[in-house]
Amino acid sequence: MNRQCLALDLKDDPVLIAKYEEYHRSVWPEILDSLRASGITNMEIYRISNRLFMIIETTDDFSFEKKAKMDAENARVQEWEVLMWDYQQALPIAKPGEKWLPMEKIFDFSA
């Protein structure tokens, strides 16, 4: 199992943020199926203000490239992504077309 951490911003509007959270209380079943099929075994999203932090755990054969290819071929996933982009905005350091950006682990503690 692998763990990845990613970040993204939401548009800084309380109404839009509330709607985004509402969508995530009942994610479309096809989206959940797509996550499973790509090798994602666990996903958590946290928010502070308009900054999102996502943790995903994946199977050993997961890759973002494979997931992107699967997503591009799935009309329902594309519909979800377009809808979510109404609420999301790229981080200031993102290149054109980038959304969720991987974070670099800088500290690890185990007791």
PDB file of N, CA, C and O in Angstrom, residues 12-55:
ATOM      1  N   ASP A  12     -12.771  30.985  -2.936  1.00  0.00           N
ATOM      2  CA  ASP A  12     -12.953  31.512  -1.580  1.00  0.00           C
ATOM      3  C   ASP A  12     -14.310  32.190  -1.441  1.00  0.00           C
ATOM      4  O   ASP A  12     -14.417  33.408  -1.351  1.00  0.00           O
ATOM      5  N   ASP A  13     -15.351  31.356  -1.433  1.00  0.00           N
ATOM      6  CA  ASP A  13     -16.727  31.821  -1.349  1.00  0.00           C
ATOM      7  C   ASP A  13     -17.469  30.834  -0.445  1.00  0.00           C
ATOM      8  O   ASP A  13     -17.609  29.657  -0.800  1.00  0.00           O
ATOM      9  N   PRO A  14     -17.951  31.286   0.713  1.00  0.00           N
ATOM     10  CA  PRO A  14     -18.600  30.365   1.659  1.00  0.00           C
ATOM     11  C   PRO A  14     -19.772  29.581   1.065  1.00  0.00           C
ATOM     12  O   PRO A  14     -19.981  28.425   1.417  1.00  0.00           O
ATOM     13  N   VAL A  15     -20.524  30.172   0.168  1.00  0.00           N
ATOM     14  CA  VAL A  15     -21.658  29.479  -0.449  1.00  0.00           C
ATOM     15  C   VAL A  15     -21.157  28.338  -1.335  1.00  0.00           C
ATOM     16  O   VAL A  15     -21.673  27.213  -1.290  1.00  0.00           O
ATOM     17  N   LEU A  16     -20.126  28.616  -2.138  1.00  0.00           N
ATOM     18  CA  LEU A  16     -19.563  27.582  -3.004  1.00  0.00           C
ATOM     19  C   LEU A  16     -18.903  26.479  -2.183  1.00  0.00           C
ATOM     20  O   LEU A  16     -19.030  25.292  -2.505  1.00  0.00           O
ATOM     21  N   ILE A  17     -18.205  26.851  -1.127  1.00  0.00           N
ATOM     22  CA  ILE A  17     -17.558  25.863  -0.267  1.00  0.00           C
ATOM     23  C   ILE A  17     -18.599  24.945   0.360  1.00  0.00           C
ATOM     24  O   ILE A  17     -18.436  23.716   0.393  1.00  0.00           O
ATOM     25  N   ALA A  18     -19.694  25.506   0.827  1.00  0.00           N
ATOM     26  CA  ALA A  18     -20.764  24.696   1.420  1.00  0.00           C
ATOM     27  C   ALA A  18     -21.348  23.727   0.391  1.00  0.00           C
ATOM     28  O   ALA A  18     -21.628  22.561   0.703  1.00  0.00           O
ATOM     29  N   LYS A  19     -21.528  24.193  -0.825  1.00  0.00           N
ATOM     30  CA  LYS A  19     -22.073  23.329  -1.883  1.00  0.00           C
ATOM     31  C   LYS A  19     -21.084  22.213  -2.224  1.00  0.00           C
ATOM     32  O   LYS A  19     -21.483  21.056  -2.416  1.00  0.00           O
ATOM     33  N   TYR A  20     -19.811  22.529  -2.279  1.00  0.00           N
ATOM     34  CA  TYR A  20     -18.773  21.527  -2.538  1.00  0.00           C
ATOM     35  C   TYR A  20     -18.811  20.439  -1.463  1.00  0.00           C
ATOM     36  O   TYR A  20     -18.779  19.243  -1.767  1.00  0.00           O
ATOM     37  N   GLU A  21     -18.908  20.852  -0.213  1.00  0.00           N
ATOM     38  CA  GLU A  21     -18.978  19.882   0.880  1.00  0.00           C
ATOM     39  C   GLU A  21     -20.255  19.051   0.788  1.00  0.00           C
ATOM     40  O   GLU A  21     -20.240  17.850   1.078  1.00  0.00           O
ATOM     41  N   GLU A  22     -21.339  19.667   0.369  1.00  0.00           N
ATOM     42  CA  GLU A  22     -22.602  18.938   0.205  1.00  0.00           C
ATOM     43  C   GLU A  22     -22.443  17.828  -0.834  1.00  0.00           C
ATOM     44  O   GLU A  22     -22.878  16.692  -0.607  1.00  0.00           O
ATOM     45  N   TYR A  23     -21.816  18.133  -1.966  1.00  0.00           N
ATOM     46  CA  TYR A  23     -21.573  17.104  -2.987  1.00  0.00           C
ATOM     47  C   TYR A  23     -20.742  15.956  -2.410  1.00  0.00           C
ATOM     48  O   TYR A  23     -20.959  14.797  -2.746  1.00  0.00           O
ATOM     49  N   HIS A  24     -19.806  16.282  -1.537  1.00  0.00           N
ATOM     50  CA  HIS A  24     -18.928  15.245  -1.000  1.00  0.00           C
ATOM     51  C   HIS A  24     -19.562  14.433   0.131  1.00  0.00           C
ATOM     52  O   HIS A  24     -19.004  13.413   0.543  1.00  0.00           O
ATOM     53  N   ARG A  25     -20.727  14.834   0.591  1.00  0.00           N
ATOM     54  CA  ARG A  25     -21.472  14.011   1.545  1.00  0.00           C
ATOM     55  C   ARG A  25     -22.224  12.888   0.832  1.00  0.00           C
ATOM     56  O   ARG A  25     -22.643  11.915   1.458  1.00  0.00           O
ATOM     57  N   SER A  26     -22.400  13.036  -0.474  1.00  0.00           N
ATOM     58  CA  SER A  26     -23.062  11.982  -1.255  1.00  0.00           C
ATOM     59  C   SER A  26     -22.447  11.934  -2.662  1.00  0.00           C
ATOM     60  O   SER A  26     -23.087  12.291  -3.652  1.00  0.00           O
ATOM     61  N   VAL A  27     -21.205  11.486  -2.687  1.00  0.00           N
ATOM     62  CA  VAL A  27     -20.478  11.365  -3.958  1.00  0.00           C
ATOM     63  C   VAL A  27     -21.192  10.350  -4.849  1.00  0.00           C
ATOM     64  O   VAL A  27     -21.678   9.322  -4.371  1.00  0.00           O
ATOM     65  N   TRP A  28     -21.255  10.644  -6.133  1.00  0.00           N
ATOM     66  CA  TRP A  28     -21.938   9.770  -7.079  1.00  0.00           C
ATOM     67  C   TRP A  28     -21.329   8.367  -7.030  1.00  0.00           C
ATOM     68  O   TRP A  28     -20.104   8.216  -6.982  1.00  0.00           O
ATOM     69  N   PRO A  29     -22.157   7.340  -7.063  1.00  0.00           N
ATOM     70  CA  PRO A  29     -21.640   5.958  -7.006  1.00  0.00           C
ATOM     71  C   PRO A  29     -20.626   5.642  -8.107  1.00  0.00           C
ATOM     72  O   PRO A  29     -19.658   4.911  -7.873  1.00  0.00           O
ATOM     73  N   GLU A  30     -20.825   6.209  -9.285  1.00  0.00           N
ATOM     74  CA  GLU A  30     -19.891   5.953 -10.393  1.00  0.00           C
ATOM     75  C   GLU A  30     -18.498   6.496 -10.089  1.00  0.00           C
ATOM     76  O   GLU A  30     -17.500   5.948 -10.547  1.00  0.00           O
ATOM     77  N   ILE A  31     -18.432   7.567  -9.313  1.00  0.00           N
ATOM     78  CA  ILE A  31     -17.141   8.146  -8.936  1.00  0.00           C
ATOM     79  C   ILE A  31     -16.449   7.217  -7.948  1.00  0.00           C
ATOM     80  O   ILE A  31     -15.248   6.935  -8.073  1.00  0.00           O
ATOM     81  N   LEU A  32     -17.195   6.711  -6.982  1.00  0.00           N
ATOM     82  CA  LEU A  32     -16.624   5.769  -6.015  1.00  0.00           C
ATOM     83  C   LEU A  32     -16.155   4.498  -6.714  1.00  0.00           C
ATOM     84  O   LEU A  32     -15.073   3.977  -6.406  1.00  0.00           O
ATOM     85  N   ASP A  33     -16.934   4.010  -7.676  1.00  0.00           N
ATOM     86  CA  ASP A  33     -16.527   2.835  -8.457  1.00  0.00           C
ATOM     87  C   ASP A  33     -15.231   3.101  -9.208  1.00  0.00           C
ATOM     88  O   ASP A  33     -14.343   2.251  -9.270  1.00  0.00           O
ATOM     89  N   SER A  34     -15.114   4.294  -9.771  1.00  0.00           N
ATOM     90  CA  SER A  34     -13.913   4.668 -10.517  1.00  0.00           C
ATOM     91  C   SER A  34     -12.685   4.723  -9.609  1.00  0.00           C
ATOM     92  O   SER A  34     -11.600   4.294  -9.998  1.00  0.00           O
ATOM     93  N   LEU A  35     -12.863   5.262  -8.404  1.00  0.00           N
ATOM     94  CA  LEU A  35     -11.746   5.309  -7.455  1.00  0.00           C
ATOM     95  C   LEU A  35     -11.264   3.894  -7.139  1.00  0.00           C
ATOM     96  O   LEU A  35     -10.061   3.617  -7.183  1.00  0.00           O
ATOM     97  N   ARG A  36     -12.201   3.007  -6.839  1.00  0.00           N
ATOM     98  CA  ARG A  36     -11.845   1.613  -6.539  1.00  0.00           C
ATOM     99  C   ARG A  36     -11.127   0.961  -7.714  1.00  0.00           C
ATOM    100  O   ARG A  36     -10.106   0.298  -7.539  1.00  0.00           O
ATOM    101  N   ALA A  37     -11.679   1.144  -8.910  1.00  0.00           N
ATOM    102  CA  ALA A  37     -11.115   0.511 -10.102  1.00  0.00           C
ATOM    103  C   ALA A  37      -9.700   0.998 -10.405  1.00  0.00           C
ATOM    104  O   ALA A  37      -8.896   0.266 -10.975  1.00  0.00           O
ATOM    105  N   SER A  38      -9.386   2.224 -10.001  1.00  0.00           N
ATOM    106  CA  SER A  38      -8.054   2.781 -10.280  1.00  0.00           C
ATOM    107  C   SER A  38      -7.000   2.277  -9.302  1.00  0.00           C
ATOM    108  O   SER A  38      -5.806   2.474  -9.526  1.00  0.00           O
ATOM    109  N   GLY A  39      -7.442   1.660  -8.195  1.00  0.00           N
ATOM    110  CA  GLY A  39      -6.490   1.187  -7.196  1.00  0.00           C
ATOM    111  C   GLY A  39      -6.451   2.031  -5.937  1.00  0.00           C
ATOM    112  O   GLY A  39      -5.608   1.816  -5.069  1.00  0.00           O
ATOM    113  N   ILE A  40      -7.360   2.985  -5.815  1.00  0.00           N
ATOM    114  CA  ILE A  40      -7.448   3.780  -4.585  1.00  0.00           C
ATOM    115  C   ILE A  40      -8.279   2.972  -3.587  1.00  0.00           C
ATOM    116  O   ILE A  40      -9.406   2.588  -3.873  1.00  0.00           O
ATOM    117  N   THR A  41      -7.684   2.715  -2.418  1.00  0.00           N
ATOM    118  CA  THR A  41      -8.365   1.905  -1.408  1.00  0.00           C
ATOM    119  C   THR A  41      -8.929   2.754  -0.273  1.00  0.00           C
ATOM    120  O   THR A  41      -9.812   2.312   0.447  1.00  0.00           O
ATOM    121  N   ASN A  42      -8.414   3.955  -0.111  1.00  0.00           N
ATOM    122  CA  ASN A  42      -8.901   4.854   0.930  1.00  0.00           C
ATOM    123  C   ASN A  42      -8.629   6.293   0.493  1.00  0.00           C
ATOM    124  O   ASN A  42      -7.586   6.575  -0.101  1.00  0.00           O
ATOM    125  N   MET A  43      -9.570   7.174   0.775  1.00  0.00           N
ATOM    126  CA  MET A  43      -9.392   8.589   0.441  1.00  0.00           C
ATOM    127  C   MET A  43     -10.031   9.428   1.541  1.00  0.00           C
ATOM    128  O   MET A  43     -11.150   9.154   1.965  1.00  0.00           O
ATOM    129  N   GLU A  44      -9.297  10.436   1.978  1.00  0.00           N
ATOM    130  CA  GLU A  44      -9.819  11.411   2.925  1.00  0.00           C
ATOM    131  C   GLU A  44      -9.502  12.796   2.389  1.00  0.00           C
ATOM    132  O   GLU A  44      -8.420  13.026   1.853  1.00  0.00           O
ATOM    133  N   ILE A  45     -10.446  13.716   2.547  1.00  0.00           N
ATOM    134  CA  ILE A  45     -10.225  15.114   2.161  1.00  0.00           C
ATOM    135  C   ILE A  45     -10.500  15.972   3.386  1.00  0.00           C
ATOM    136  O   ILE A  45     -11.539  15.828   4.037  1.00  0.00           O
ATOM    137  N   TYR A  46      -9.569  16.862   3.684  1.00  0.00           N
ATOM    138  CA  TYR A  46      -9.689  17.798   4.798  1.00  0.00           C
ATOM    139  C   TYR A  46      -9.681  19.212   4.230  1.00  0.00           C
ATOM    140  O   TYR A  46      -9.127  19.466   3.162  1.00  0.00           O
ATOM    141  N   ARG A  47     -10.296  20.143   4.986  1.00  0.00           N
ATOM    142  CA  ARG A  47     -10.349  21.539   4.540  1.00  0.00           C
ATOM    143  C   ARG A  47     -10.029  22.465   5.695  1.00  0.00           C
ATOM    144  O   ARG A  47     -10.465  22.262   6.820  1.00  0.00           O
ATOM    145  N   ILE A  48      -9.271  23.493   5.399  1.00  0.00           N
ATOM    146  CA  ILE A  48      -9.138  24.649   6.279  1.00  0.00           C
ATOM    147  C   ILE A  48      -9.294  25.870   5.379  1.00  0.00           C
ATOM    148  O   ILE A  48      -8.624  25.978   4.347  1.00  0.00           O
ATOM    149  N   SER A  49     -10.238  26.714   5.727  1.00  0.00           N
ATOM    150  CA  SER A  49     -10.581  27.855   4.899  1.00  0.00           C
ATOM    151  C   SER A  49     -10.911  27.333   3.496  1.00  0.00           C
ATOM    152  O   SER A  49     -11.786  26.507   3.347  1.00  0.00           O
ATOM    153  N   ASN A  50     -10.191  27.796   2.480  1.00  0.00           N
ATOM    154  CA  ASN A  50     -10.466  27.297   1.126  1.00  0.00           C
ATOM    155  C   ASN A  50      -9.381  26.337   0.628  1.00  0.00           C
ATOM    156  O   ASN A  50      -9.374  25.974  -0.543  1.00  0.00           O
ATOM    157  N   ARG A  51      -8.502  25.891   1.512  1.00  0.00           N
ATOM    158  CA  ARG A  51      -7.436  24.943   1.137  1.00  0.00           C
ATOM    159  C   ARG A  51      -7.889  23.521   1.444  1.00  0.00           C
ATOM    160  O   ARG A  51      -8.366  23.233   2.530  1.00  0.00           O
ATOM    161  N   LEU A  52      -7.733  22.637   0.458  1.00  0.00           N
ATOM    162  CA  LEU A  52      -8.051  21.230   0.622  1.00  0.00           C
ATOM    163  C   LEU A  52      -6.774  20.409   0.711  1.00  0.00           C
ATOM    164  O   LEU A  52      -5.774  20.722   0.050  1.00  0.00           O
ATOM    165  N   PHE A  53      -6.831  19.353   1.502  1.00  0.00           N
ATOM    166  CA  PHE A  53      -5.729  18.411   1.669  1.00  0.00           C
ATOM    167  C   PHE A  53      -6.321  17.016   1.526  1.00  0.00           C
ATOM    168  O   PHE A  53      -7.269  16.671   2.228  1.00  0.00           O
ATOM    169  N   MET A  54      -5.808  16.244   0.580  1.00  0.00           N
ATOM    170  CA  MET A  54      -6.338  14.914   0.327  1.00  0.00           C
ATOM    171  C   MET A  54      -5.259  13.872   0.589  1.00  0.00           C
ATOM    172  O   MET A  54      -4.116  14.034   0.175  1.00  0.00           O
ATOM    173  N   ILE A  55      -5.655  12.820   1.288  1.00  0.00           N
ATOM    174  CA  ILE A  55      -4.787  11.675   1.522  1.00  0.00           C
ATOM    175  C   ILE A  55      -5.423  10.495   0.807  1.00  0.00           C
ATOM    176  O   ILE A  55      -6.611  10.212   1.005  1.00  0.00           O
TER     177      ILE A  55
END
